[in-house]
Short mmCIF file of C-alpha atoms in Angstrom, two decimals:
data_model
loop_
_atom_site.label_atom_id
_atom_site.label_comp_id
_atom_site.label_asym_id
_atom_site.label_seq_id
_atom_site.Cartn_x
_atom_site.Cartn_y
_atom_site.Cartn_z
CA MET A 111 -0.01 -0.09 0.14
CA ALA A 112 1.19 3.44 -1.04
CA ARG A 113 2.10 5.05 1.56
CA HIS A 114 0.28 9.34 0.87
CA LYS A 115 3.30 12.05 1.56
CA ARG A 116 1.57 13.67 4.81
CA ASP A 117 0.38 10.47 7.33
CA PRO A 118 -1.99 11.44 9.66
CA SER A 119 0.25 9.32 12.60
CA ARG A 120 3.31 11.16 11.93
CA PRO A 121 3.03 14.60 12.07
CA TYR A 122 6.89 14.31 10.43
CA ALA A 123 6.39 12.06 7.94
CA THR A 124 7.28 13.84 4.00
CA SER A 125 7.82 10.72 2.42
CA SER A 126 6.49 8.35 0.45
CA HIS A 127 7.15 4.76 -0.72
CA ASP A 128 8.33 4.11 -4.20
CA SER A 129 7.10 0.92 -6.19
CA ALA A 130 10.18 -1.29 -4.54
CA GLY A 131 9.06 0.04 -1.41
CA LEU A 132 11.79 2.37 -0.63
CA THR A 133 11.47 5.61 0.64
CA ASP A 134 13.37 8.81 0.03
CA ASN A 135 15.16 8.73 2.97
CA ASP A 136 16.39 5.08 2.27
CA LYS A 137 17.80 6.53 -1.31
CA THR A 138 19.09 9.75 0.12
CA MET A 139 20.57 7.13 2.42
CA GLU A 140 21.93 5.15 -0.75
CA GLU A 141 23.82 7.55 -2.55
CA GLY A 142 25.36 9.41 0.97
CA LYS A 143 23.11 12.11 1.40
CA GLN A 144 20.85 13.27 4.82
CA PRO A 145 18.20 12.27 5.14
CA LEU A 146 15.07 14.46 4.47
CA GLU A 147 13.41 13.78 7.58
CA GLN A 148 13.92 12.93 11.41
CA GLU A 149 12.57 10.27 12.67
CA ALA A 150 12.08 12.38 16.94
CA PRO A 151 10.52 14.95 16.74
CA HIS A 152 12.06 18.29 18.63
CA LYS A 153 10.47 20.78 19.27
CA PRO A 154 10.24 24.16 17.95
CA HIS A 155 12.63 26.88 18.79
CA VAL A 156 11.40 29.76 21.22
CA SER A 157 13.52 32.83 21.83
CA GLU A 158 11.06 33.67 24.45
CA ALA A 159 12.39 31.56 26.72
CA GLY A 160 16.01 32.74 27.52
CA GLU A 161 14.86 36.06 27.51
CA GLY A 162 13.72 38.25 30.72
CA LYS A 163 13.71 37.39 33.77
CA PRO A 164 10.22 36.94 35.60
CA ILE A 165 10.96 39.00 38.96
CA ALA A 166 11.54 41.95 36.20
CA GLU A 167 8.04 41.71 34.33
CA TRP A 168 6.17 41.17 37.75
CA ALA A 169 7.79 44.74 39.24
CA VAL A 170 6.47 46.25 36.30
CA GLY A 171 3.51 44.56 36.84
CA LEU A 172 3.57 46.01 40.18
CA LEU A 173 3.55 49.28 39.44
CA VAL A 174 1.37 50.08 36.07
CA ALA A 175 -1.52 48.11 38.65
CA LEU A 176 -0.44 50.32 41.20
CA SER A 177 -0.61 53.80 38.98
CA ALA A 178 -4.54 52.38 37.82
CA ILE A 179 -5.70 52.61 41.67
CA LEU A 180 -4.46 56.36 41.79
CA ALA A 181 -5.92 57.07 38.35
CA ALA A 182 -9.04 54.92 39.82
CA CYS A 183 -8.73 57.45 43.19
CA GLY A 184 -8.28 60.64 41.60
CA ARG A 185 -4.40 61.13 41.41
CA THR A 186 -4.41 60.51 37.91
CA PHE A 187 -1.05 61.97 37.68
CA VAL A 188 1.06 60.73 40.40
CA GLY A 189 0.37 57.11 38.49
CA THR A 190 0.18 58.69 34.90
CA LEU A 191 4.06 60.20 36.36
CA LEU A 192 4.42 56.80 38.05
CA MET A 193 3.69 55.14 34.23
CA ALA A 194 5.59 57.74 32.39
CA LEU A 195 8.63 56.67 35.06
CA THR A 196 8.66 53.62 34.78
CA ALA A 197 8.94 53.54 31.18
CA LEU A 198 11.96 55.98 31.13
CA CYS A 199 13.24 54.31 33.49
CA LEU A 200 12.92 50.44 31.66
CA GLY A 201 14.79 52.39 29.41
CA VAL A 202 17.35 53.53 30.53
CA MET A 203 18.13 49.98 31.98
CA ARG A 204 17.66 48.20 28.59
CA LEU A 205 20.44 50.58 26.94
CA ARG A 206 22.91 50.27 29.88
CA LEU A 207 22.52 47.42 31.36
CA ARG A 208 22.11 45.46 27.15
CA GLY A 209 21.90 41.97 27.42
CA ARG A 210 22.46 41.94 31.38
CA SER A 211 18.86 43.66 31.23
CA PRO A 212 16.11 41.30 33.26
CA TRP A 213 13.52 43.47 31.29
CA LYS A 214 13.35 42.34 27.32
CA VAL A 215 11.30 42.27 24.59
CA ARG A 216 13.30 42.54 20.77
CA SER A 217 16.36 43.77 20.75
CA VAL A 218 17.91 46.54 22.94
CA ALA A 219 17.40 49.87 20.12
CA PHE A 220 13.45 48.87 19.74
CA ASP A 221 13.16 47.95 23.35
CA ALA A 222 14.47 51.51 24.72
CA PHE A 223 12.86 53.44 21.89
CA ILE A 224 10.22 52.11 23.05
CA CYS A 225 9.90 52.80 26.69
CA ILE A 226 11.36 56.62 26.42
CA GLY A 227 8.44 57.07 23.68
CA LEU A 228 6.13 56.52 25.36
CA GLY A 229 7.77 57.90 28.46
CA LEU A 230 7.35 60.87 27.48
CA GLY A 231 3.88 60.65 25.24
CA LEU A 232 2.79 60.12 28.12
CA VAL A 233 3.74 62.67 30.36
CA ALA A 234 3.11 65.36 26.81
CA THR A 235 0.01 63.58 26.05
CA TYR A 236 -1.55 64.35 30.30
CA LEU A 237 0.23 68.35 29.60
CA SER A 238 -1.83 68.52 26.64
CA VAL A 239 -5.27 67.07 28.28
CA MET A 240 -4.44 69.69 31.41
CA LEU A 241 -3.65 72.38 28.90
CA LEU A 242 -6.91 72.19 27.24
CA LEU A 243 -9.17 72.14 30.87
#
């Protein structure tokens, strides 16, 4: 019985049998080439697994929650300022510590740009709204 290229029972199988019963892998092995498939499936590499430190992420999460609570209690300036300072500090920390930084999302330049831009943007937005009132 001929095998289809994609057998549901073997999720990583990509070879097929010919009339002599040889698979594509058997043929490549006879020719001295590397096999097309590996028998043992492997887990894909996830770059985020080695990025950041959970304690730093929890600290930032707590500061964000605290700034939201302050804003909900009527202290919007203090809440916005806390959020902006947190973002600015993270951006500067990422620039200075580079690969040793406990706060990593993408590249150093991207993280620093987003954090510093967020900090400055929050303060500018808050001040522009206050000037309108």
